[in-house]
JSON list of C-alpha atoms in Angstrom, two decimals:
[
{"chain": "A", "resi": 26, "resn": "UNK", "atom": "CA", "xyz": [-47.42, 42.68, 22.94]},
{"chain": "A", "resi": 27, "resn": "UNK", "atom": "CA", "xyz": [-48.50, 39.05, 23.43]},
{"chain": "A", "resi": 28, "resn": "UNK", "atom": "CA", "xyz": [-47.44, 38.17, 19.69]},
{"chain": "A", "resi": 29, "resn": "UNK", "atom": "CA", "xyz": [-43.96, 39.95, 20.35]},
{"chain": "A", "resi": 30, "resn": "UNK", "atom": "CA", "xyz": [-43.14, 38.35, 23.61]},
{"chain": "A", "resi": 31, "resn": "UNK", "atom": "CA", "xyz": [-44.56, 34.44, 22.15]},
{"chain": "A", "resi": 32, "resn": "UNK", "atom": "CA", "xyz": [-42.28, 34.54, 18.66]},
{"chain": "A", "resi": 33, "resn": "UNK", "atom": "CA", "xyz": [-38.95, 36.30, 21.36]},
{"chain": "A", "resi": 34, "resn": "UNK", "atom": "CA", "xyz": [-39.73, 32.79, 22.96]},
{"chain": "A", "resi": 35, "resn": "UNK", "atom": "CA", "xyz": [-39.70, 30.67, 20.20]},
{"chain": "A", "resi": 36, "resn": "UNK", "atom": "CA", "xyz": [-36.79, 32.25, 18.79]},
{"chain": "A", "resi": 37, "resn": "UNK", "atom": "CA", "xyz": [-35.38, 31.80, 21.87]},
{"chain": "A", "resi": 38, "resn": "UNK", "atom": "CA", "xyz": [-36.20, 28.03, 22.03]},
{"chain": "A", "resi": 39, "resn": "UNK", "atom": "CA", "xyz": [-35.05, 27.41, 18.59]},
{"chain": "A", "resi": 40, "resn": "UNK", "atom": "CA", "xyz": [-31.71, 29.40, 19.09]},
{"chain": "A", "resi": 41, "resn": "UNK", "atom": "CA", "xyz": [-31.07, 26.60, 22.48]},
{"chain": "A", "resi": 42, "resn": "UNK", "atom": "CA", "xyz": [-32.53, 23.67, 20.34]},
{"chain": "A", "resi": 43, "resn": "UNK", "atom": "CA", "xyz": [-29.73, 24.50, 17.89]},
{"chain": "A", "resi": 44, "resn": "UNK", "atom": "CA", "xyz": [-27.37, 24.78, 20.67]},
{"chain": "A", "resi": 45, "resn": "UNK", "atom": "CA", "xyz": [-28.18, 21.45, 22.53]},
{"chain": "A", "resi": 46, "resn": "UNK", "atom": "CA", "xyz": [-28.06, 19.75, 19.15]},
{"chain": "A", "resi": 47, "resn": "UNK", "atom": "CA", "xyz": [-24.14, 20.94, 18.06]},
{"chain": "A", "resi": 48, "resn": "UNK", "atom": "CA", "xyz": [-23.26, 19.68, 22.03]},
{"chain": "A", "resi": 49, "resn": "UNK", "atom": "CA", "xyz": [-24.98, 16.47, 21.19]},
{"chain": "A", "resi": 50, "resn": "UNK", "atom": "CA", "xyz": [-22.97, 16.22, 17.98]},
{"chain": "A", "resi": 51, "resn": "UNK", "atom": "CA", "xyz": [-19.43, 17.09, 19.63]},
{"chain": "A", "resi": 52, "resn": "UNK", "atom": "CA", "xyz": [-19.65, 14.78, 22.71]},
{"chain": "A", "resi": 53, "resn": "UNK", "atom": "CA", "xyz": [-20.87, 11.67, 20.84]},
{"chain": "A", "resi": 54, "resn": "UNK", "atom": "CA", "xyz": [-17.50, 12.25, 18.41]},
{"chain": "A", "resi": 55, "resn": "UNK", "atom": "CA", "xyz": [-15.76, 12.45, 21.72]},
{"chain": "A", "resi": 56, "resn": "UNK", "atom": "CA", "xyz": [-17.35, 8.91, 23.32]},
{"chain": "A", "resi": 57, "resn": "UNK", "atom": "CA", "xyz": [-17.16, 7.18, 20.27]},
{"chain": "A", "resi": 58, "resn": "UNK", "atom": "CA", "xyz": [-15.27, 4.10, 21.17]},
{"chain": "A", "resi": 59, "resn": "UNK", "atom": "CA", "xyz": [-12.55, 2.01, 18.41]},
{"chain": "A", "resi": 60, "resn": "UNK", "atom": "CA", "xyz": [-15.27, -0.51, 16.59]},
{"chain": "A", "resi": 61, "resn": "UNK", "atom": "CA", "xyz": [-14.89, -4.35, 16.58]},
{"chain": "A", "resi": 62, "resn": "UNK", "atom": "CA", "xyz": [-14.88, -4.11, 13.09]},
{"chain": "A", "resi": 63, "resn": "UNK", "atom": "CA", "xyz": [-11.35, -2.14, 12.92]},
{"chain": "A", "resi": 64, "resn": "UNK", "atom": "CA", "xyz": [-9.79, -4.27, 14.90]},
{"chain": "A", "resi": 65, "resn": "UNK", "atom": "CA", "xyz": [-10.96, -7.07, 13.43]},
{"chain": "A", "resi": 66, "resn": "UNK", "atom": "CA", "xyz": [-9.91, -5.44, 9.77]},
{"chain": "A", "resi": 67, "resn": "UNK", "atom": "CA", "xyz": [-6.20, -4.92, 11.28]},
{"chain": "A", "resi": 68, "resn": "UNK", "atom": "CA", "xyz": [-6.05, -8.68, 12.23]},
{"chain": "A", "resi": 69, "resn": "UNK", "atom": "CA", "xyz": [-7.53, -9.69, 9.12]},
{"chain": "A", "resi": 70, "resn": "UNK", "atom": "CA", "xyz": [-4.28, -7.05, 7.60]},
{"chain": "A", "resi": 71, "resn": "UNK", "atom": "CA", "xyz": [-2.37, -8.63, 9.30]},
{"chain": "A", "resi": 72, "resn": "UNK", "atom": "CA", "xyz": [-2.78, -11.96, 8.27]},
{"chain": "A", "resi": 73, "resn": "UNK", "atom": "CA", "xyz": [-3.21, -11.46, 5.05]},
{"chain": "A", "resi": 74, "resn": "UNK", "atom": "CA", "xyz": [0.42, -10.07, 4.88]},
{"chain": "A", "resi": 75, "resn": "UNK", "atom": "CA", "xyz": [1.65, -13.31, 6.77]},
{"chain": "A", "resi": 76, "resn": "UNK", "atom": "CA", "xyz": [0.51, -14.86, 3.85]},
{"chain": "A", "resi": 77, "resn": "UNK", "atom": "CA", "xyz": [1.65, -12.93, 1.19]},
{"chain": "A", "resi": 78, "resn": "UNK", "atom": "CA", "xyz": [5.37, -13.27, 2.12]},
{"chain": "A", "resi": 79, "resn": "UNK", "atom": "CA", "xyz": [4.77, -16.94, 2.85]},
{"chain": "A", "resi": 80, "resn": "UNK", "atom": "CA", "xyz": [3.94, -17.23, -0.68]},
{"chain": "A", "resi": 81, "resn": "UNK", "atom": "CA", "xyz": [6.33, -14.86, -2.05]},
{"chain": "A", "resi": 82, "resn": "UNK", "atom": "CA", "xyz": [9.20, -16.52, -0.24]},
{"chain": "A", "resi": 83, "resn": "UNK", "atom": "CA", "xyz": [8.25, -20.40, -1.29]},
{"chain": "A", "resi": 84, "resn": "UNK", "atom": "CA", "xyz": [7.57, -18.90, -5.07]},
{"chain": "A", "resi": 85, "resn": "UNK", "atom": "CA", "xyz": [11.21, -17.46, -4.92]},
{"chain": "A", "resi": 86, "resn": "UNK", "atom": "CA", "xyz": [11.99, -21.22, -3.47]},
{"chain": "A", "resi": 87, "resn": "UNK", "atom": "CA", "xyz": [10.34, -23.06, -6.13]},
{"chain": "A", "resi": 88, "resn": "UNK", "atom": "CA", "xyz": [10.91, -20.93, -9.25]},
{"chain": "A", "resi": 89, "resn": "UNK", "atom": "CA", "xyz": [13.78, -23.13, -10.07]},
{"chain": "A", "resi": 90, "resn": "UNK", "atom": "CA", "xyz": [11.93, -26.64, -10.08]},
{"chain": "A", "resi": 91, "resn": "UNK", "atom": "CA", "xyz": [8.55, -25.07, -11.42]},
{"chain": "A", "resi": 92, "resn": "UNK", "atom": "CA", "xyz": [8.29, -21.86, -12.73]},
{"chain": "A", "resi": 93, "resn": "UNK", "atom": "CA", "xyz": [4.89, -21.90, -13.49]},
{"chain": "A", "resi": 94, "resn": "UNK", "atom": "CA", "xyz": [3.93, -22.94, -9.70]},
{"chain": "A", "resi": 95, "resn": "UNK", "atom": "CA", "xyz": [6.27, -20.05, -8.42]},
{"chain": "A", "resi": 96, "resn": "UNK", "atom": "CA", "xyz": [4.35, -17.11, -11.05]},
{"chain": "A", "resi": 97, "resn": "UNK", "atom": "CA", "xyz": [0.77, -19.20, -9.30]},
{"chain": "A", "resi": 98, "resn": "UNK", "atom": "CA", "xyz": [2.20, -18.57, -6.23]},
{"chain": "A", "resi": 99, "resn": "UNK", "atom": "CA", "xyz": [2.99, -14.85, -7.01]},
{"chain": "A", "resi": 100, "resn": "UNK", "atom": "CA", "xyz": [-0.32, -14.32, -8.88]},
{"chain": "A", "resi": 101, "resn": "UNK", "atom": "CA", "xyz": [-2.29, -15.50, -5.59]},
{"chain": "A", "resi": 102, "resn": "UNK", "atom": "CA", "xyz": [0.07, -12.99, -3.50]},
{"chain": "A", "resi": 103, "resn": "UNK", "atom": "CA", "xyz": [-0.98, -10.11, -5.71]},
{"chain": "A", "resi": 104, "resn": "UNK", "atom": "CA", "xyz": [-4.73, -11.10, -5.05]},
{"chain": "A", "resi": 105, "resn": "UNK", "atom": "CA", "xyz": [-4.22, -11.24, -1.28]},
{"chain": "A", "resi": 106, "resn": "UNK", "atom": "CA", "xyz": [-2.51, -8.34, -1.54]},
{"chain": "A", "resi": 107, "resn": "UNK", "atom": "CA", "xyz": [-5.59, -6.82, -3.18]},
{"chain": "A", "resi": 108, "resn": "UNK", "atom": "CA", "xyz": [-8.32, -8.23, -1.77]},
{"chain": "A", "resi": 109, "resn": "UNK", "atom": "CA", "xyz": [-7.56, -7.35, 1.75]},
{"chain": "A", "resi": 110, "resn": "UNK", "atom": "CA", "xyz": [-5.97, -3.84, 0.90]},
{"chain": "A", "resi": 111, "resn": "UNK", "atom": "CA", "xyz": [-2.69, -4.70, 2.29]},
{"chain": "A", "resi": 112, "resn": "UNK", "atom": "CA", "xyz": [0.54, -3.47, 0.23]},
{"chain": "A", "resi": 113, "resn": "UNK", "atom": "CA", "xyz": [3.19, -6.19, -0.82]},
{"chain": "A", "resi": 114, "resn": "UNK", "atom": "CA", "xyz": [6.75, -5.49, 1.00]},
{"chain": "A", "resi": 115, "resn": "UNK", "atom": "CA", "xyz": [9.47, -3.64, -1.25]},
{"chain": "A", "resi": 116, "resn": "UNK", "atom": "CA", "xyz": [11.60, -6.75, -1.26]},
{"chain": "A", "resi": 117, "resn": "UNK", "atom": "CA", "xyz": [9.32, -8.61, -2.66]},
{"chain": "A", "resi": 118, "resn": "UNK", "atom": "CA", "xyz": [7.63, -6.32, -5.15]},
{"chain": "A", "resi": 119, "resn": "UNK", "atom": "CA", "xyz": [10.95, -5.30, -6.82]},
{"chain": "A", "resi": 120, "resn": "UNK", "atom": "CA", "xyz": [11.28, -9.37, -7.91]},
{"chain": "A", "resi": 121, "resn": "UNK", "atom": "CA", "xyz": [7.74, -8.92, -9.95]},
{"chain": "A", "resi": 122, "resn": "UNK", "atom": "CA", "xyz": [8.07, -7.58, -13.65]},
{"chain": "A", "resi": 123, "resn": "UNK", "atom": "CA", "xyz": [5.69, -4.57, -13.66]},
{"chain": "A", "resi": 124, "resn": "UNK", "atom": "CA", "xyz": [4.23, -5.41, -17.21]},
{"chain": "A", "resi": 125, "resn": "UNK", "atom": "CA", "xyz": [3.60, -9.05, -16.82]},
{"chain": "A", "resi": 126, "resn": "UNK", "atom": "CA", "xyz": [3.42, -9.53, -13.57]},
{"chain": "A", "resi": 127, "resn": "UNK", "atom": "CA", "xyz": [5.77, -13.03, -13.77]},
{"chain": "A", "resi": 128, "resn": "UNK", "atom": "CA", "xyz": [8.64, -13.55, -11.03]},
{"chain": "A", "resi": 129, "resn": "UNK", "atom": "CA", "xyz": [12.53, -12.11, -11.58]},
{"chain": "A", "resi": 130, "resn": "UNK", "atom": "CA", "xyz": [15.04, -14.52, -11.18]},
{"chain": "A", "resi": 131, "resn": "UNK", "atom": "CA", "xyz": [18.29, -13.11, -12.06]},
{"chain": "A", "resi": 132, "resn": "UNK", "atom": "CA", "xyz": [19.88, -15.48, -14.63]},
{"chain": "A", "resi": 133, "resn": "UNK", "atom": "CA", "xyz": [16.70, -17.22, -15.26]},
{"chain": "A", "resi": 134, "resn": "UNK", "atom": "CA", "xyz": [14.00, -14.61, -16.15]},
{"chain": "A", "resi": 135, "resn": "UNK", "atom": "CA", "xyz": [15.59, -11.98, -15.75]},
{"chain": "A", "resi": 136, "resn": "UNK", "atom": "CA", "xyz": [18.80, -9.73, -16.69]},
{"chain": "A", "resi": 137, "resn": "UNK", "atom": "CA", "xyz": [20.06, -7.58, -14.58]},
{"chain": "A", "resi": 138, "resn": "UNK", "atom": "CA", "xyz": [22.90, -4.79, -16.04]},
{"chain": "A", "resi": 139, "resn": "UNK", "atom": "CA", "xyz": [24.89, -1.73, -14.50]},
{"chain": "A", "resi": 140, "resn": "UNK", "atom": "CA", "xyz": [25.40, 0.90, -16.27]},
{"chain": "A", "resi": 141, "resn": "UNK", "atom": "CA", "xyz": [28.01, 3.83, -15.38]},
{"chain": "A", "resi": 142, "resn": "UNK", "atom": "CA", "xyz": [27.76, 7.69, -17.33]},
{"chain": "A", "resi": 143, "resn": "UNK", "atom": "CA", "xyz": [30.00, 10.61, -16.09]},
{"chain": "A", "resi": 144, "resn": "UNK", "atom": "CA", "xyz": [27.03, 12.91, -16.54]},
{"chain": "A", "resi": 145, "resn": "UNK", "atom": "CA", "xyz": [24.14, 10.83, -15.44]},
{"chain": "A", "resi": 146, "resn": "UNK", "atom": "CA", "xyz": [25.61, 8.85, -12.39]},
{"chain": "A", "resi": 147, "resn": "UNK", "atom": "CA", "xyz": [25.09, 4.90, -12.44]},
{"chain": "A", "resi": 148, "resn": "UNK", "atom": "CA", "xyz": [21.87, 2.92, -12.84]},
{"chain": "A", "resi": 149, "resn": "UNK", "atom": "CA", "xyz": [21.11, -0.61, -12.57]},
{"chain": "A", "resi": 150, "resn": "UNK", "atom": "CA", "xyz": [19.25, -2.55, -15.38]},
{"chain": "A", "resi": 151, "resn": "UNK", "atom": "CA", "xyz": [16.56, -5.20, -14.92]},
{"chain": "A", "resi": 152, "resn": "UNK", "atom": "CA", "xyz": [14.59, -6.78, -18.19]},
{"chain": "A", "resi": 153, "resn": "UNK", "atom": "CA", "xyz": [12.58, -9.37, -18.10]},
{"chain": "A", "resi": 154, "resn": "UNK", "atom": "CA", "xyz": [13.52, -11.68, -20.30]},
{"chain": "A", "resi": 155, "resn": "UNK", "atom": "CA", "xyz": [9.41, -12.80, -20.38]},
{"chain": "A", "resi": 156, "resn": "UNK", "atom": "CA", "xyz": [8.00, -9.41, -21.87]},
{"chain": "A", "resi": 157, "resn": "UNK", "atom": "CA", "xyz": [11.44, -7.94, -22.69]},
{"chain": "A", "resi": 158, "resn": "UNK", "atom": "CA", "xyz": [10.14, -4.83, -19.97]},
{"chain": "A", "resi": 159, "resn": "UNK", "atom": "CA", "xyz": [13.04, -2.84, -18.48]},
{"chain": "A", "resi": 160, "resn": "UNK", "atom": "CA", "xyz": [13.29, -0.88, -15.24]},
{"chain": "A", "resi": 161, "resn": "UNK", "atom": "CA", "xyz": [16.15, 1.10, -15.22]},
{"chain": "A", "resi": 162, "resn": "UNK", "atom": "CA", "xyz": [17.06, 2.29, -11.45]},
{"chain": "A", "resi": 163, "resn": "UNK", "atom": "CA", "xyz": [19.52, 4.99, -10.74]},
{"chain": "A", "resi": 164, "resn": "UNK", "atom": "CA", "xyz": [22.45, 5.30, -8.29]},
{"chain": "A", "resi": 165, "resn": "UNK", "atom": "CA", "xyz": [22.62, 8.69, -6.22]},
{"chain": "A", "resi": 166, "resn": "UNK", "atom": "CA", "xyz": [27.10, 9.35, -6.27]},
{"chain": "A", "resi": 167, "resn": "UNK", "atom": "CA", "xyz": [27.93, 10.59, -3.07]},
{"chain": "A", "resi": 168, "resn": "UNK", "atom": "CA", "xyz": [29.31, 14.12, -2.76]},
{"chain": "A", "resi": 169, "resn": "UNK", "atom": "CA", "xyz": [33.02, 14.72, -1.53]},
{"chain": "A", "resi": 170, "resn": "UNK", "atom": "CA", "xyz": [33.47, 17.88, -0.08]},
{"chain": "A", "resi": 171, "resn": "UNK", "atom": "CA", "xyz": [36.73, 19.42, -0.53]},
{"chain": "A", "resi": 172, "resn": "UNK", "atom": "CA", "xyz": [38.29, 21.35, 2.72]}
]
């Protein structure tokens, strides 16, 4: 009887054991506080985008004078842009050729075309007059609705 009573006990001890440790587990998600580090990381985002469209906007400045300075200029926007995990903005990453990676200037280094089919809607053109890479982007036609 003694045997049956001492392993109901440790049973019994190992069942709250278990218990205390799944509490333990649930209330230190609940007190865990935002880090340093992630708010450091979200300035660190945040500059790091500052200085990708500074760069982006003085390579679209300079590309005239100095093309070569203006693709540096893009080429070290591309590395923030990596390096610190932070997406370039949609304005700016529709003026980089997707192949090589070199600045679109319409007129200059690139050529932009539109393009109009009765079937297929309109699209919009854009080589690069670099690499000879095209992107062809398509028009959505708007939908009259007779009454």
């Amino acid at each position: 009887m003694d045997q049956k009573a001492s392993n109901s006990q440790k049973i019994e001890k190992n069942e709250h054991n278990e218990q205390r440790k799944r509490s333990k587990r649930v209330s230190m998600k609940k007190r865990r506080k935002p880090s340093r580090f992630r708010k450091q990381n979200t300035i660190i985002q945040q500059l790091a985008l500052e200085r990708i469209e500074f760069l982006m906007e003085s390579a679209i400045k300079i590309y005239s004078r100095n093309p070569e300075l203006g693709n540096r200029y893009v080429d070290l926007a591309r590395k923030y842009s990596m390096a610190s995990k932070v997406k370039i903005p949609t304005k700016y990453k529709n003026i980089i050729c997707h192949k090589c990676k070199k600045l679109l200037i319409p007129g200059v280094s690139s050529r932009h075309r539109i393009q109009s089919h009765k079937k297929r809607g309109s699209r919009y053109i854009v080589t690069c007059l670099t690499c000879n890479h095209t992107v062809h982007i398509y028009f959505q036609q708007k939908k009259t609705t007779t009454k």
